[in-house]
Coordinates of C-alpha atoms in Angstrom, one line a residue:
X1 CA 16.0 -30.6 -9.5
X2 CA 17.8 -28.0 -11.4
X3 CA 18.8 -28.0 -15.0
X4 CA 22.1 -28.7 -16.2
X5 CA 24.1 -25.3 -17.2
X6 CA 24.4 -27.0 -20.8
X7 CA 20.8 -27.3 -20.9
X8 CA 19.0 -23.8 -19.9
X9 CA 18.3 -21.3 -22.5
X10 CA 20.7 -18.6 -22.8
X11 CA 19.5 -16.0 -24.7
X12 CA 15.7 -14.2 -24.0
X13 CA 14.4 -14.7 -27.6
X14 CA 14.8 -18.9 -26.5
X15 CA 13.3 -18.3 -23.0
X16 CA 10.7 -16.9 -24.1
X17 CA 10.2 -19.3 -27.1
X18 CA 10.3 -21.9 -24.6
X19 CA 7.8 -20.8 -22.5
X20 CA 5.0 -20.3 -25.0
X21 CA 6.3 -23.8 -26.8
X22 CA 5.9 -25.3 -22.9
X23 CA 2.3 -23.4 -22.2
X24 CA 0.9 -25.2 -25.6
X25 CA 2.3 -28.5 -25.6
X26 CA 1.3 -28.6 -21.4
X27 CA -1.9 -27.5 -22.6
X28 CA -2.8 -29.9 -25.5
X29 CA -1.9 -32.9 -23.6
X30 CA -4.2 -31.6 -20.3
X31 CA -6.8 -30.8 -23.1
X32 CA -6.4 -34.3 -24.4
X33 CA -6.4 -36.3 -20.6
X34 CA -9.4 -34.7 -19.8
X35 CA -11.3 -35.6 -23.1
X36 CA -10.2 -39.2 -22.6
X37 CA -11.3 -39.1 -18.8
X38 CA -14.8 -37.5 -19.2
X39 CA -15.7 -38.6 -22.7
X40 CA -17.1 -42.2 -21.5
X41 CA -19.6 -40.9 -19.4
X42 CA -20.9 -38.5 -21.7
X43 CA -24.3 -39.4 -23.2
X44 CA -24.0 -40.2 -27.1
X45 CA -25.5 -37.6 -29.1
X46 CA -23.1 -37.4 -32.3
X47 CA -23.1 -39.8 -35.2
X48 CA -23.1 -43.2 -33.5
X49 CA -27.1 -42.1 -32.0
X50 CA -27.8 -40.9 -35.3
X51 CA -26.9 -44.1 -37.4
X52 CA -28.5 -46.0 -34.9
X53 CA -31.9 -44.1 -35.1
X54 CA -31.7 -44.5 -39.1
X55 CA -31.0 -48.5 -38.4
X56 CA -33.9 -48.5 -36.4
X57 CA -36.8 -46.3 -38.1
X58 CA -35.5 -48.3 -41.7
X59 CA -35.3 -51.9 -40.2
X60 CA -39.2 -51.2 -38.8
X61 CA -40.4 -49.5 -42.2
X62 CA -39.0 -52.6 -43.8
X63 CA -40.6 -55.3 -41.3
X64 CA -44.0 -53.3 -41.4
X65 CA -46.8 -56.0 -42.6
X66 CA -48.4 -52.7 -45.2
X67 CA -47.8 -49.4 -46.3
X68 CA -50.3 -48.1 -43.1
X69 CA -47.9 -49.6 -40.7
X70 CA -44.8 -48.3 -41.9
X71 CA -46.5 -44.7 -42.5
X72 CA -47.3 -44.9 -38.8
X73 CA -43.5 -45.9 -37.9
X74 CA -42.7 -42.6 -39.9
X75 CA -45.0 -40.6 -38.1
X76 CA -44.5 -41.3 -34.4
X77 CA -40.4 -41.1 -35.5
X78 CA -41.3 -37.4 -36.8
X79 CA -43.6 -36.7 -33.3
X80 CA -40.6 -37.8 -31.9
X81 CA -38.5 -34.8 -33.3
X82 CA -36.5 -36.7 -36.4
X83 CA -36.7 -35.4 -39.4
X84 CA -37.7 -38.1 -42.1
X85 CA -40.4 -39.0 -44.5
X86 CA -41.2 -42.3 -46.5
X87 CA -41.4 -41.6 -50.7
X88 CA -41.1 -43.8 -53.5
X89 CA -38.2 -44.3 -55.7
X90 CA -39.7 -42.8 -58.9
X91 CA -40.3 -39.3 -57.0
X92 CA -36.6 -38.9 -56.2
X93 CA -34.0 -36.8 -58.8
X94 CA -30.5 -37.1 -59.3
X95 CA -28.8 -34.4 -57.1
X96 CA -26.0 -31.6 -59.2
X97 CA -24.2 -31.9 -56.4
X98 CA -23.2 -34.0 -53.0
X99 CA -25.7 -34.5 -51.1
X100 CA -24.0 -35.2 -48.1
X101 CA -21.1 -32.2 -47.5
X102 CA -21.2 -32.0 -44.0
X103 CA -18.5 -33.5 -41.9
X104 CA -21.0 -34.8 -40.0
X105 CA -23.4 -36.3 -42.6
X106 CA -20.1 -38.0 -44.5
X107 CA -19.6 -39.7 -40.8
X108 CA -23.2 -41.4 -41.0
X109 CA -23.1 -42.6 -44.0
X110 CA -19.3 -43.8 -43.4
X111 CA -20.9 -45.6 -40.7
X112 CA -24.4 -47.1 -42.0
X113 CA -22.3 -48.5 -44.9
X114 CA -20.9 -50.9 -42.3
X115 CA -24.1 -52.6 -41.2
X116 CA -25.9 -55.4 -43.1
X117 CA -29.5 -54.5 -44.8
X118 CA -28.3 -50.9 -45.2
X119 CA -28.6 -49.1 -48.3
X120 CA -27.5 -45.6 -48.7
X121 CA -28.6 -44.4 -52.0
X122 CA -26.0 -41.3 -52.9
X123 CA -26.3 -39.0 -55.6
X124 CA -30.1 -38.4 -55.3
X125 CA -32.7 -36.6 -53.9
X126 CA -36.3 -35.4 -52.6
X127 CA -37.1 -32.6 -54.5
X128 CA -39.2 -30.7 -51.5
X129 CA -37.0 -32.4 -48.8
X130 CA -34.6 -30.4 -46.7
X131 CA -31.6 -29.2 -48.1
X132 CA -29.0 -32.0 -46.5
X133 CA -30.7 -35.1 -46.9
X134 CA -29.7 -38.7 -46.3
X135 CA -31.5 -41.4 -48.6
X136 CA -32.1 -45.0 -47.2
X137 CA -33.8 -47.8 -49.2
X138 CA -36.8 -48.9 -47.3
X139 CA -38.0 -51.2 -49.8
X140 CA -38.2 -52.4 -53.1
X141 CA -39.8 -49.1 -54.5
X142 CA -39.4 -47.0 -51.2
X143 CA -36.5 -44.8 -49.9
X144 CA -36.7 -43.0 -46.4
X145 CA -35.3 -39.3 -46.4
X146 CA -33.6 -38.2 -43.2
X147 CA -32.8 -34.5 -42.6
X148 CA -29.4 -33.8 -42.1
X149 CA -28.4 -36.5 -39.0
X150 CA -31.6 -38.0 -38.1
X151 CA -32.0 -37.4 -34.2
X152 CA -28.5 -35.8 -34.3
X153 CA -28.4 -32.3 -32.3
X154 CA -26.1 -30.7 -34.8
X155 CA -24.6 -27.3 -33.2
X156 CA -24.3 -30.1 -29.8
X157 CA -22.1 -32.4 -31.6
X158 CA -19.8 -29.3 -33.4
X159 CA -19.6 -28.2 -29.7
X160 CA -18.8 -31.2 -28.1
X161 CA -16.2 -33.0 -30.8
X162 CA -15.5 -29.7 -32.4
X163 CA -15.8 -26.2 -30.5
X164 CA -15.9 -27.6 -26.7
X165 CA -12.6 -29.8 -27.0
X166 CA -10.9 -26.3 -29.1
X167 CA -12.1 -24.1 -26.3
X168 CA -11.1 -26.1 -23.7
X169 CA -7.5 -26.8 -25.0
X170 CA -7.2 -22.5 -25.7
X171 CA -8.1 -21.8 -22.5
X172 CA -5.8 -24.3 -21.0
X173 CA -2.7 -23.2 -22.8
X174 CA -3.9 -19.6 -22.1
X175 CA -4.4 -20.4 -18.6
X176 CA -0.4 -22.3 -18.2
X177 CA 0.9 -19.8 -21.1
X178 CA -0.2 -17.1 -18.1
X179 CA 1.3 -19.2 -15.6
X180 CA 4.3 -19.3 -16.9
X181 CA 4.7 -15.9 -18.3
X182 CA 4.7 -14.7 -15.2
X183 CA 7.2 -16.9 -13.4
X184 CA 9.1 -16.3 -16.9
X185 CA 9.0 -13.0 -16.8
X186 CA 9.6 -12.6 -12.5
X187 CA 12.8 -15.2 -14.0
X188 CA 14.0 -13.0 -16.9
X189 CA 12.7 -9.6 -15.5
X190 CA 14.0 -10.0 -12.2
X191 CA 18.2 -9.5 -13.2
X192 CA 16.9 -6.2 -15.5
X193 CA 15.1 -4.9 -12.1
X194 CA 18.5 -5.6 -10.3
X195 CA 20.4 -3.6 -12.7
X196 CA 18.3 -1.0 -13.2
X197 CA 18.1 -1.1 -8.9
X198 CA 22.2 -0.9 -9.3
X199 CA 22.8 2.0 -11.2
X200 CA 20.4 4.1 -9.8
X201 CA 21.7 3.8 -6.6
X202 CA 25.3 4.5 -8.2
X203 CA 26.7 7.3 -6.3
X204 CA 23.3 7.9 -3.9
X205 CA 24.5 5.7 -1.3
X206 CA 28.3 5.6 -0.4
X207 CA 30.2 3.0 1.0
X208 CA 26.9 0.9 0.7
X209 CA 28.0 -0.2 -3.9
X210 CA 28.6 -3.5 -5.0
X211 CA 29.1 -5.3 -7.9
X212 CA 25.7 -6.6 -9.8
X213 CA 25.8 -10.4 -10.2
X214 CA 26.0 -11.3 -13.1
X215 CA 22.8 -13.4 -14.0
X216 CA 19.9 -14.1 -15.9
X217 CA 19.5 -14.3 -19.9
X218 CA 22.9 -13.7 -22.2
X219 CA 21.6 -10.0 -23.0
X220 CA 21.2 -9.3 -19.5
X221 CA 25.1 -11.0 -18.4
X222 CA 26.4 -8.5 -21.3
X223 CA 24.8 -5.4 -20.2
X224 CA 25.5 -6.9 -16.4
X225 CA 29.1 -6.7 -17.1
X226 CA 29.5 -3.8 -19.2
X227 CA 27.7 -1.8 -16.3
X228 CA 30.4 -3.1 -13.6
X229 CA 32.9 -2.0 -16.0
X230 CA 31.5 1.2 -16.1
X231 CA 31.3 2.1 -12.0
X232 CA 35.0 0.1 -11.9
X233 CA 36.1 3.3 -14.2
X234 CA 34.0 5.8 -13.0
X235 CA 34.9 5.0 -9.1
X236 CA 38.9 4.9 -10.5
X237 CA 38.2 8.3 -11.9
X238 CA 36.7 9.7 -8.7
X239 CA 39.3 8.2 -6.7
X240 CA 41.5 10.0 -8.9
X241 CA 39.7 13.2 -8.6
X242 CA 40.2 13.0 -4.8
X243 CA 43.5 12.5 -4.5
X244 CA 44.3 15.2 -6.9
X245 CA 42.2 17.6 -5.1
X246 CA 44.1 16.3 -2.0
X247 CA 47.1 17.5 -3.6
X248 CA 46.1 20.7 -4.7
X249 CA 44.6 21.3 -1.7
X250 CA 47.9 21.3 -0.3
X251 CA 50.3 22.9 -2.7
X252 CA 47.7 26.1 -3.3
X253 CA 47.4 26.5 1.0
X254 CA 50.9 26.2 1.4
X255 CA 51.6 29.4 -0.4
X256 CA 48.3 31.3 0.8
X257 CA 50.1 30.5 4.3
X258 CA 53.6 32.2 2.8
X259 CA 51.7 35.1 2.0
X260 CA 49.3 35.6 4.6
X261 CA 52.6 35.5 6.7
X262 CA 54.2 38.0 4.5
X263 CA 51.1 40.1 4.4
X264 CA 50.8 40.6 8.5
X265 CA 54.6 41.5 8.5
X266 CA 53.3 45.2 6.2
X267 CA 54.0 48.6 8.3
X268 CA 50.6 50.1 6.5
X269 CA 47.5 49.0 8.4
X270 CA 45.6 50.0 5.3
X271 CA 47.6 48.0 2.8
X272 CA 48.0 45.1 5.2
X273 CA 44.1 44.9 6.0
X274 CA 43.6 45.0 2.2
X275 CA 45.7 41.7 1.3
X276 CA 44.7 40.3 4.6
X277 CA 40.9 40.5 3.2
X278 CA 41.9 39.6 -0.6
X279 CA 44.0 36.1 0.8
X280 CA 41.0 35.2 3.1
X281 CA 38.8 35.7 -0.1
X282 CA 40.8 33.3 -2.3
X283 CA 41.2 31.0 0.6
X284 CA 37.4 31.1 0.8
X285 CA 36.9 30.4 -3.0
X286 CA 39.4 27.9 -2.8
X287 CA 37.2 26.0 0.1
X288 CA 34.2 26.0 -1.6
X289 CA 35.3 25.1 -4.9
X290 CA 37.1 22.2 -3.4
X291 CA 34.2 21.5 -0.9
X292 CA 31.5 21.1 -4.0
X293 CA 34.2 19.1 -6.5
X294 CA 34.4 16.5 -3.5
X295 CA 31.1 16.0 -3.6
X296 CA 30.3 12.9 -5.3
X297 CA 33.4 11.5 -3.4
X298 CA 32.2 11.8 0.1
X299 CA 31.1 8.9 2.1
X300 CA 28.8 9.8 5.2
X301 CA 26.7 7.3 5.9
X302 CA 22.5 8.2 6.7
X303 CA 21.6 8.2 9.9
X304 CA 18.9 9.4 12.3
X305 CA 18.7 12.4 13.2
X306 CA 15.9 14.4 15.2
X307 CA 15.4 17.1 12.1
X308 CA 14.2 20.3 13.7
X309 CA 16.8 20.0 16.1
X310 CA 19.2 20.0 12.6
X311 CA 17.5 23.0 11.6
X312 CA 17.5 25.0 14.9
X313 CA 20.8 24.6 15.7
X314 CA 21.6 25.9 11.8
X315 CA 19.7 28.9 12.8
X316 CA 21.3 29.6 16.4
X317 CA 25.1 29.7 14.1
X318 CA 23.4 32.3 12.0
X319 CA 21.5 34.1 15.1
X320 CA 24.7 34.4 17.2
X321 CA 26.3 36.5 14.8
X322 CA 23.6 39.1 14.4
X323 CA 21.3 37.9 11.4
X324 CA 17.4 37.7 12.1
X325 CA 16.8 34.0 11.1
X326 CA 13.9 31.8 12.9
X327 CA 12.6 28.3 12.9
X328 CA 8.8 27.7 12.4
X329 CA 7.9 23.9 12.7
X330 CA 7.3 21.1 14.8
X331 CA 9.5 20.5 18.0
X332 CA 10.1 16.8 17.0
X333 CA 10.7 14.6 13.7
X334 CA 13.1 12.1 13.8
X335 CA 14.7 11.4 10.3
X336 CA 16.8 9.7 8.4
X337 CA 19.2 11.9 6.1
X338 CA 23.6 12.4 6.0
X339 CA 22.9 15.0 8.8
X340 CA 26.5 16.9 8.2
X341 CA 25.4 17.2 4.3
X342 CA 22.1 18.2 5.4
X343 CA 23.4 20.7 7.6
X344 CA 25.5 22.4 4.6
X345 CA 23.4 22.5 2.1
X346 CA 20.6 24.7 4.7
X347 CA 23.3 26.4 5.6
X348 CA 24.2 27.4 1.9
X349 CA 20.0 28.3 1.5
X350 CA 20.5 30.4 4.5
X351 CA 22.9 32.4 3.9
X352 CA 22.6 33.0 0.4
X353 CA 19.3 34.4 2.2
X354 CA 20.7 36.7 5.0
X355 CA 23.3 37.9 2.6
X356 CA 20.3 39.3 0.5
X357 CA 17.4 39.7 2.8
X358 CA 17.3 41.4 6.1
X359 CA 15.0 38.4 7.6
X360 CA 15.2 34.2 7.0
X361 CA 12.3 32.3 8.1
X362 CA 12.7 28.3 8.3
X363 CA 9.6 26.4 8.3
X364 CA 9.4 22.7 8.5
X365 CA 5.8 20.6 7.7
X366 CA 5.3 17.2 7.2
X367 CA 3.0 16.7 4.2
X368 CA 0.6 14.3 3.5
X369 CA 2.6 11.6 1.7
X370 CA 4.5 11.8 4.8
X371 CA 7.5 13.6 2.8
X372 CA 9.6 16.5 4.8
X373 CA 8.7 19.9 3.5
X374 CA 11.6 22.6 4.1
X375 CA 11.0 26.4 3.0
X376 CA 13.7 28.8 3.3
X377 CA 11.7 32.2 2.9
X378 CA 13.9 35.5 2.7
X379 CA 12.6 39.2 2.4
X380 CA 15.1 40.2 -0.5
X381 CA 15.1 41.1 -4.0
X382 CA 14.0 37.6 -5.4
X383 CA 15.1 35.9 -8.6
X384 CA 13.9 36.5 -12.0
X385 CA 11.7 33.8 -13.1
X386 CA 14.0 33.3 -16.4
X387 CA 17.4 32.7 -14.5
X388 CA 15.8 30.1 -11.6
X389 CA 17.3 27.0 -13.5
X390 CA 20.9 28.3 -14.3
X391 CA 21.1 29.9 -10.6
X392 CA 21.8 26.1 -10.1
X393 CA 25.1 25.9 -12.2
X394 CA 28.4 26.2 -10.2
X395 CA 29.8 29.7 -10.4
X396 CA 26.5 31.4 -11.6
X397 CA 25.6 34.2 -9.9
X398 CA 22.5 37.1 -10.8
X399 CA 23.9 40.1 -9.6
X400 CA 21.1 42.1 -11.2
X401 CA 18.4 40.6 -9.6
X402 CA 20.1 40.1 -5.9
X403 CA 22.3 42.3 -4.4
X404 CA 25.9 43.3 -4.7
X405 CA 27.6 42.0 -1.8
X406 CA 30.3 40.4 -3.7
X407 CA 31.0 37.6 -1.2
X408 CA 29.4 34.9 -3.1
X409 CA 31.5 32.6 -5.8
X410 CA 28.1 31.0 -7.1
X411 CA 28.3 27.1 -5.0
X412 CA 25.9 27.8 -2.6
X413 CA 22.6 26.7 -4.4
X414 CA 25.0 24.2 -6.8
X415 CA 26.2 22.3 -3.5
X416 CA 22.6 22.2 -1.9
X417 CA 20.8 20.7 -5.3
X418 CA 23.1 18.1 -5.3
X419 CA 22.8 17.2 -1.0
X420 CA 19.2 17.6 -2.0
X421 CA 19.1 14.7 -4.8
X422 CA 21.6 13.0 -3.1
X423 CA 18.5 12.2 -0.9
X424 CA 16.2 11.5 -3.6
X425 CA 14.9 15.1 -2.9
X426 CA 13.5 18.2 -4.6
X427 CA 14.9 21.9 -4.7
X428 CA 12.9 24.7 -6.0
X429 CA 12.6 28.3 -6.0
X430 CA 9.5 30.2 -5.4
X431 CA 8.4 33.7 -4.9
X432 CA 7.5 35.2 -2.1
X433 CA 4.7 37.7 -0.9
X434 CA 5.1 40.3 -0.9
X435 CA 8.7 40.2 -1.8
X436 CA 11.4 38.0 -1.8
X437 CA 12.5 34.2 -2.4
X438 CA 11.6 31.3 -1.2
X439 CA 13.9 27.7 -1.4
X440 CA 11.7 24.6 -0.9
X441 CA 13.3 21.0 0.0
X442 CA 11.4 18.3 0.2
X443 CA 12.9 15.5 1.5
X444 CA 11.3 12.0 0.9
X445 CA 9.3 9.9 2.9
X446 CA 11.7 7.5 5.3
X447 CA 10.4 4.5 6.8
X448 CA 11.7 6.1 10.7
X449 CA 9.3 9.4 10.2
X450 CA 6.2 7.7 10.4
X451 CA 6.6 6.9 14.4
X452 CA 7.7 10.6 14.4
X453 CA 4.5 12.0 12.6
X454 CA 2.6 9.8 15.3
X455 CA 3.9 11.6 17.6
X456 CA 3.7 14.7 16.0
X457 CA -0.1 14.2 15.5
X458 CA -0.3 13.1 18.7
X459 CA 0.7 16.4 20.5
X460 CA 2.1 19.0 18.1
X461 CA 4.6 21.5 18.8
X462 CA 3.9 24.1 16.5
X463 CA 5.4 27.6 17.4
X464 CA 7.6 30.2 15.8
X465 CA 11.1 29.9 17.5
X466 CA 12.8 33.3 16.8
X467 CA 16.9 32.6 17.0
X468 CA 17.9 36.2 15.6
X469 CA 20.1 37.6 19.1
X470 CA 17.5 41.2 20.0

């Protein structure tokens, strides 16, 4: 049966309060039924066995025909483990203090008050008796002087009317306090982990966002909603984005086209070749700048994909027109990835590489934790260790350290880091002996790759594949 909206606790400071309040009032009325069901059969060994042992031992001391007798009542008593001993009146001294402090002790005299022929003399004592004592007239001139509770197992009793019932009821309520901790905190935790699930898939997965239901504890429904405010906005500025790339798109082509027309109409080879070259070269930086600012607004779905087949075929493209780039890997991995971004973002690696190398190698490994390992490996100048994080940022380029072809506007790298995390991957940059760079992606672990590195393990297929035409 569910609860009324009206009645569940909004707000996580009352949830929780509830919970605890729930875990101690669950547990004090357990602790309670199970004192009530198990107490009858328990044998007596508190007060009520005590006052009944000081009845007894004072009712035979006073029916005892002579002093002998009712010494020999007081000795099999003490044989028999009670503390007590048979003195005259005269011999006893008026205590300083109460001679009765204990709980416990107060509890027998409370009682033996209540029966007929009992005399508790209070405010007295045996000199070289024990330190609690309990003083019972036994006669005209004789008092009996129990230790403590006569018969009475003292630490038993604290344990079983005092510590047992106290341990029992905290373990209980820590036991149902545990309980419902964590089913409250799988209740209140569980919209959190859905948030925190939502916006970090925010922009990872295309076409695959939703809003995050709103649920769970007041504090959660605010931050719920201000997050869905948040993507609404940043998805209208995206949307945004792309159509005014759209549009620039087409009003800066329109007049590349114009003058790329123009230019092939010059009499002067030379001259015409030369702004034939410089159009293609803003048409090229106008591509890439456009390709890398639609980035985040792209919306290829992952599929599978057979990856060394992916990374072949980007060799063979850069093979056919004379660069000496080979694959190194397995023949076989299937994988799950946005192949087309995939495909760009090696390509960027690899060209960045035979742009400044005279050799690319690609090797693919599967490691251990069953994540994809990509190295890129060129045989050119390498980047200084000092400039390997800003070689990242879009329209950065090292000039010193690489070479000066010119060609490059700086995206390359800037467009594969963000294919790479786009698939909860890693890019880094490494040197490489005895010279040169080498870019390492690894790709995650997907759930389709393990049949693959089955099969892999099964029967490798391990050899150097050189694509580079002789």
């Amino acid at each position: 049966m569910r609860l009324p909206d009206c009645l569940k606790p909004r707000s996580i400071t009352t949830q929780i309060t509830g919970i605890v309040a729930a875990s101690v009032v669950l547990g004090v009325v357990l602790t309670i039924a199970i004192l009530f069901l198990f107490d009858g059969a328990a044998p007596k060994k508190g007060p009520s066995a005590a006052v009944e042992r000081v009845v007894s031992i004072t009712l035979l001391a006073r029916s005892a025909a002579s002093p002998a007798e009712a010494d020999a009542i007081i000795d099999t008593a003490q044989r028999a483990g009670i503390d007590v001993r048979r003195v005259r009146l005269e011999n006893l001294e008026t205590s300083p203090r109460d001679i009765s402090p204990s709980f416990l002790s107060r509890l027998v005299v409370h009682q033996l008050k209540s029966f007929r022929g009992i005399e508790v003399i209070e405010g007295v004592r045996y000199p070289t008796g024990p330190d609690h004592q309990l003083v019972v007239r036994a006669g005209e001139h004789t008092a009996l002087i129990f230790g403590a509770s006569p018969g009475t197992n003292l630490s038993g009793f604290k344990w079983r009317f005092i510590l047992a019932p106290t341990a029992l009821m905290l373990t209980i309520v820590l036991v149902f306090l545990l309980l419902l901790s964590l089913y409250g905190v799988r209740w209140i935790i569980a919209p959190l982990s859905a948030v925190a699930d939502a916006a970090h898939s925010f922009g990872r997965f295309p076409g695959q966002e939703h809003m995050i239901d709103r649920r769970g504890p007041r504090e959660i429904a605010q931050v719920t909603d201000a997050l869905n405010d948040m993507r609404t906005r940043i998805r209208s500025l995206l949307d945004d984005r792309t159509r005014m790339l759209a549009a620039i798109s087409h009003d800066l082509r329109t007049p590349l086209t114009r003058l790329r027309l123009r230019a092939e109409r010059v009499v002067e080879q030379e001259l015409r070749e030369s702004m034939l070259h410089e159009i293609e070269q803003i048409s090229h930086m106008l591509n890439e700048t456009l390709d890398y600012l639609r980035q985040d607004a792209r919306s290829e779905s992952m599929s599978r994909i057979d990856l060394p087949s992916l990374l072949q075929t980007v060799c063979a493209d850069f093979a056919n027109v004379g660069h000496n780039v080979s694959y190194e890997g397995p023949g076989r991995l299937t994988w799950t990835c946005r192949s087309t971004a995939l495909m760009r973002a090696i390509s960027n690696v690899v060209a960045n590489g035979v742009k400044h190398g005279s050799s690319v190698v690609v090797n693919l490994r599967v490691r251990n934790d069953g994540a994809a390992e990509i190295d890129i490996s060129d045989d050119g100048p390498g980047i200084p260790t000092a400039l390997r994080d800003k070689v990242y940022d879009p329209f950065f380029k090292v000039d010193d350290a690489r070479s000066t072809a010119g060609d490059g506007f700086g995206l390359g790298l800037s467009i594969a880091r963000d294919v790479v995390k786009g698939h909860n991957g890693e890019i880094s940059l490494l040197d490489r002996l005895p010279a040169g760079l080498t870019v390492r992606i690894l790709l995650p672990a997907a759930g389709e790759s393990r049949m693959a590195r089955q099969r892999h393990a099964a029967g490798p297929v391990a050899t150097a594949t050189s694509l580079a035409q002789p």
